[in-house]
């Protein structure tokens, strides 16, 4: 079964600085999708960024980018120019070709003014 | 318009009671889900329906019974509530069955259930 590991339960960063959240996963599949979801204190889960495993180019969405290392099974999220509104729980998620979406345990990110 | 809406957002009840949480999506998606998020923020899938048909049923007590009257609605009924059922329950939807596409989930705002 696939597993997703987020090794950093909590992180903090100063406003305007850059922070990287780690995620590793375990799978024997070659084609799959990876996601980062954000859950602010308001509770609603929002998709931040998505990566298709067959694409070598790292996905980017404005200040959010990923470092996808397929061989290492690593999928880290980089947040540049951190803003107070980035304070949230961040969940890494994996979806294989025939499996349900599996979430990591989350990283609580606090952006300090 | 809220894409995925679930009611109620907060629910406080006594052990042994029966309660329901309703979910509706107006995105035209084929697949809907229930996730449970425990006090440690861990998200775990409970059920998934594709076009009213049950496709994922994780190891969940029989006291939990989902019902999908149509593909836009997925309700969750819980019988004989226990203390351990206290959690936030999220409804979500996606276009296409998981495993056949990118699988982006659109979540509701969650329903916080507290069992006393």
PDB file of N, CA, C and O in Angstrom, chain B residues 72-105:
ATOM      1  N   UNK B  72     -25.283  14.183  -6.849  1.00  0.00           N
ATOM      2  CA  UNK B  72     -24.953  15.485  -6.261  1.00  0.00           C
ATOM      3  C   UNK B  72     -25.035  15.472  -4.742  1.00  0.00           C
ATOM      4  O   UNK B  72     -24.686  16.460  -4.096  1.00  0.00           O
ATOM      5  N   UNK B  73     -25.494  14.390  -4.162  1.00  0.00           N
ATOM      6  CA  UNK B  73     -25.694  14.322  -2.723  1.00  0.00           C
ATOM      7  C   UNK B  73     -25.071  13.058  -2.138  1.00  0.00           C
ATOM      8  O   UNK B  73     -25.192  11.970  -2.718  1.00  0.00           O
ATOM      9  N   UNK B  74     -24.426  13.242  -1.001  1.00  0.00           N
ATOM     10  CA  UNK B  74     -23.911  12.090  -0.256  1.00  0.00           C
ATOM     11  C   UNK B  74     -24.059  12.416   1.227  1.00  0.00           C
ATOM     12  O   UNK B  74     -23.413  13.320   1.743  1.00  0.00           O
ATOM     13  N   UNK B  75     -24.943  11.677   1.871  1.00  0.00           N
ATOM     14  CA  UNK B  75     -25.215  11.903   3.284  1.00  0.00           C
ATOM     15  C   UNK B  75     -24.543  10.835   4.121  1.00  0.00           C
ATOM     16  O   UNK B  75     -24.270   9.720   3.643  1.00  0.00           O
ATOM     17  N   UNK B  76     -24.278  11.184   5.371  1.00  0.00           N
ATOM     18  CA  UNK B  76     -23.645  10.244   6.291  1.00  0.00           C
ATOM     19  C   UNK B  76     -24.494  10.139   7.540  1.00  0.00           C
ATOM     20  O   UNK B  76     -24.730  11.137   8.220  1.00  0.00           O
ATOM     21  N   UNK B  77     -24.954   8.931   7.823  1.00  0.00           N
ATOM     22  CA  UNK B  77     -25.751   8.701   9.010  1.00  0.00           C
ATOM     23  C   UNK B  77     -24.940   7.875  10.000  1.00  0.00           C
ATOM     24  O   UNK B  77     -24.289   6.897   9.603  1.00  0.00           O
ATOM     25  N   UNK B  78     -24.963   8.292  11.247  1.00  0.00           N
ATOM     26  CA  UNK B  78     -24.191   7.584  12.266  1.00  0.00           C
ATOM     27  C   UNK B  78     -25.135   7.152  13.383  1.00  0.00           C
ATOM     28  O   UNK B  78     -25.827   7.991  13.988  1.00  0.00           O
ATOM     29  N   UNK B  79     -25.158   5.862  13.649  1.00  0.00           N
ATOM     30  CA  UNK B  79     -25.992   5.315  14.724  1.00  0.00           C
ATOM     31  C   UNK B  79     -25.173   5.130  15.990  1.00  0.00           C
ATOM     32  O   UNK B  79     -23.957   4.931  15.951  1.00  0.00           O
ATOM     33  N   UNK B  80     -25.860   5.179  17.112  1.00  0.00           N
ATOM     34  CA  UNK B  80     -25.259   4.840  18.406  1.00  0.00           C
ATOM     35  C   UNK B  80     -23.895   5.507  18.588  1.00  0.00           C
ATOM     36  O   UNK B  80     -22.865   4.840  18.769  1.00  0.00           O
ATOM     37  N   UNK B  81     -23.894   6.799  18.545  1.00  0.00           N
ATOM     38  CA  UNK B  81     -22.647   7.559  18.584  1.00  0.00           C
ATOM     39  C   UNK B  81     -21.806   7.229  19.804  1.00  0.00           C
ATOM     40  O   UNK B  81     -22.317   7.033  20.919  1.00  0.00           O
ATOM     41  N   UNK B  82     -20.485   7.172  19.578  1.00  0.00           N
ATOM     42  CA  UNK B  82     -19.516   6.898  20.639  1.00  0.00           C
ATOM     43  C   UNK B  82     -18.565   8.082  20.773  1.00  0.00           C
ATOM     44  O   UNK B  82     -18.430   8.898  19.859  1.00  0.00           O
ATOM     45  N   UNK B  83     -17.882   8.137  21.927  1.00  0.00           N
ATOM     46  CA  UNK B  83     -16.949   9.245  22.174  1.00  0.00           C
ATOM     47  C   UNK B  83     -15.894   9.335  21.060  1.00  0.00           C
ATOM     48  O   UNK B  83     -15.526  10.427  20.627  1.00  0.00           O
ATOM     49  N   UNK B  84     -15.451   8.193  20.602  1.00  0.00           N
ATOM     50  CA  UNK B  84     -14.398   8.159  19.579  1.00  0.00           C
ATOM     51  C   UNK B  84     -14.847   8.657  18.215  1.00  0.00           C
ATOM     52  O   UNK B  84     -14.020   8.812  17.314  1.00  0.00           O
ATOM     53  N   UNK B  85     -16.124   8.890  18.064  1.00  0.00           N
ATOM     54  CA  UNK B  85     -16.621   9.416  16.788  1.00  0.00           C
ATOM     55  C   UNK B  85     -16.412  10.917  16.683  1.00  0.00           C
ATOM     56  O   UNK B  85     -16.598  11.493  15.605  1.00  0.00           O
ATOM     57  N   UNK B  86     -16.046  11.534  17.790  1.00  0.00           N
ATOM     58  CA  UNK B  86     -15.801  12.981  17.768  1.00  0.00           C
ATOM     59  C   UNK B  86     -14.667  13.278  16.795  1.00  0.00           C
ATOM     60  O   UNK B  86     -13.561  12.729  16.910  1.00  0.00           O
ATOM     61  N   UNK B  87     -14.948  14.130  15.847  1.00  0.00           N
ATOM     62  CA  UNK B  87     -13.970  14.441  14.791  1.00  0.00           C
ATOM     63  C   UNK B  87     -14.583  15.497  13.884  1.00  0.00           C
ATOM     64  O   UNK B  87     -15.745  15.897  14.059  1.00  0.00           O
ATOM     65  N   UNK B  88     -13.808  15.899  12.889  1.00  0.00           N
ATOM     66  CA  UNK B  88     -14.357  16.734  11.821  1.00  0.00           C
ATOM     67  C   UNK B  88     -14.544  15.839  10.604  1.00  0.00           C
ATOM     68  O   UNK B  88     -13.615  15.137  10.192  1.00  0.00           O
ATOM     69  N   UNK B  89     -15.725  15.855  10.060  1.00  0.00           N
ATOM     70  CA  UNK B  89     -16.042  15.033   8.897  1.00  0.00           C
ATOM     71  C   UNK B  89     -16.117  15.931   7.674  1.00  0.00           C
ATOM     72  O   UNK B  89     -16.856  16.920   7.646  1.00  0.00           O
ATOM     73  N   UNK B  90     -15.328  15.566   6.673  1.00  0.00           N
ATOM     74  CA  UNK B  90     -15.281  16.349   5.440  1.00  0.00           C
ATOM     75  C   UNK B  90     -15.929  15.576   4.307  1.00  0.00           C
ATOM     76  O   UNK B  90     -15.631  14.414   4.064  1.00  0.00           O
ATOM     77  N   UNK B  91     -16.778  16.286   3.606  1.00  0.00           N
ATOM     78  CA  UNK B  91     -17.301  15.787   2.345  1.00  0.00           C
ATOM     79  C   UNK B  91     -16.431  16.372   1.227  1.00  0.00           C
ATOM     80  O   UNK B  91     -15.898  17.490   1.350  1.00  0.00           O
ATOM     81  N   UNK B  92     -16.265  15.625   0.172  1.00  0.00           N
ATOM     82  CA  UNK B  92     -15.482  16.117  -0.970  1.00  0.00           C
ATOM     83  C   UNK B  92     -16.054  15.532  -2.248  1.00  0.00           C
ATOM     84  O   UNK B  92     -16.793  14.538  -2.226  1.00  0.00           O
ATOM     85  N   UNK B  93     -15.693  16.164  -3.356  1.00  0.00           N
ATOM     86  CA  UNK B  93     -16.115  15.618  -4.651  1.00  0.00           C
ATOM     87  C   UNK B  93     -14.979  15.754  -5.647  1.00  0.00           C
ATOM     88  O   UNK B  93     -14.060  16.557  -5.455  1.00  0.00           O
ATOM     89  N   UNK B  94     -15.028  14.937  -6.685  1.00  0.00           N
ATOM     90  CA  UNK B  94     -14.054  15.037  -7.764  1.00  0.00           C
ATOM     91  C   UNK B  94     -14.708  14.606  -9.063  1.00  0.00           C
ATOM     92  O   UNK B  94     -15.697  13.862  -9.056  1.00  0.00           O
ATOM     93  N   UNK B  95     -14.098  15.055 -10.150  1.00  0.00           N
ATOM     94  CA  UNK B  95     -14.615  14.675 -11.461  1.00  0.00           C
ATOM     95  C   UNK B  95     -14.001  13.342 -11.838  1.00  0.00           C
ATOM     96  O   UNK B  95     -12.795  13.226 -11.945  1.00  0.00           O
ATOM     97  N   UNK B  96     -14.802  12.331 -12.024  1.00  0.00           N
ATOM     98  CA  UNK B  96     -14.246  11.038 -12.383  1.00  0.00           C
ATOM     99  C   UNK B  96     -13.894  10.248 -11.154  1.00  0.00           C
ATOM    100  O   UNK B  96     -13.623  10.784 -10.091  1.00  0.00           O
ATOM    101  N   UNK B  97     -13.862   8.975 -11.311  1.00  0.00           N
ATOM    102  CA  UNK B  97     -13.563   8.083 -10.205  1.00  0.00           C
ATOM    103  C   UNK B  97     -12.078   8.147  -9.925  1.00  0.00           C
ATOM    104  O   UNK B  97     -11.258   8.223 -10.817  1.00  0.00           O
ATOM    105  N   UNK B  98     -11.716   8.090  -8.659  1.00  0.00           N
ATOM    106  CA  UNK B  98     -10.312   8.076  -8.299  1.00  0.00           C
ATOM    107  C   UNK B  98      -9.627   6.924  -9.017  1.00  0.00           C
ATOM    108  O   UNK B  98     -10.089   5.811  -9.019  1.00  0.00           O
ATOM    109  N   UNK B  99      -8.529   7.217  -9.593  1.00  0.00           N
ATOM    110  CA  UNK B  99      -7.800   6.197 -10.335  1.00  0.00           C
ATOM    111  C   UNK B  99      -7.954   6.391 -11.828  1.00  0.00           C
ATOM    112  O   UNK B  99      -7.279   5.756 -12.605  1.00  0.00           O
ATOM    113  N   UNK B 100      -8.837   7.322 -12.202  1.00  0.00           N
ATOM    114  CA  UNK B 100      -9.015   7.559 -13.619  1.00  0.00           C
ATOM    115  C   UNK B 100      -8.736   9.000 -13.996  1.00  0.00           C
ATOM    116  O   UNK B 100      -9.163   9.465 -15.020  1.00  0.00           O
ATOM    117  N   UNK B 101      -8.078   9.694 -13.168  1.00  0.00           N
ATOM    118  CA  UNK B 101      -7.799  11.085 -13.497  1.00  0.00           C
ATOM    119  C   UNK B 101      -6.978  11.737 -12.419  1.00  0.00           C
ATOM    120  O   UNK B 101      -6.530  11.070 -11.493  1.00  0.00           O
ATOM    121  N   UNK B 102      -6.769  13.033 -12.535  1.00  0.00           N
ATOM    122  CA  UNK B 102      -5.914  13.757 -11.574  1.00  0.00           C
ATOM    123  C   UNK B 102      -6.417  13.692 -10.152  1.00  0.00           C
ATOM    124  O   UNK B 102      -5.668  13.879  -9.221  1.00  0.00           O
ATOM    125  N   UNK B 103      -7.676  13.473  -9.981  1.00  0.00           N
ATOM    126  CA  UNK B 103      -8.180  13.256  -8.640  1.00  0.00           C
ATOM    127  C   UNK B 103      -8.235  14.445  -7.732  1.00  0.00           C
ATOM    128  O   UNK B 103      -8.289  14.289  -6.523  1.00  0.00           O
ATOM    129  N   UNK B 104      -8.209  15.670  -8.292  1.00  0.00           N
ATOM    130  CA  UNK B 104      -8.292  16.833  -7.422  1.00  0.00           C
ATOM    131  C   UNK B 104      -9.608  16.798  -6.670  1.00  0.00           C
ATOM    132  O   UNK B 104     -10.677  16.620  -7.262  1.00  0.00           O
ATOM    133  N   UNK B 105      -9.526  16.931  -5.375  1.00  0.00           N
ATOM    134  CA  UNK B 105     -10.711  16.929  -4.534  1.00  0.00           C
ATOM    135  C   UNK B 105     -11.126  18.353  -4.199  1.00  0.00           C
ATOM    136  O   UNK B 105     -10.286  19.205  -3.942  1.00  0.00           O
TER     137      UNK B 105
END
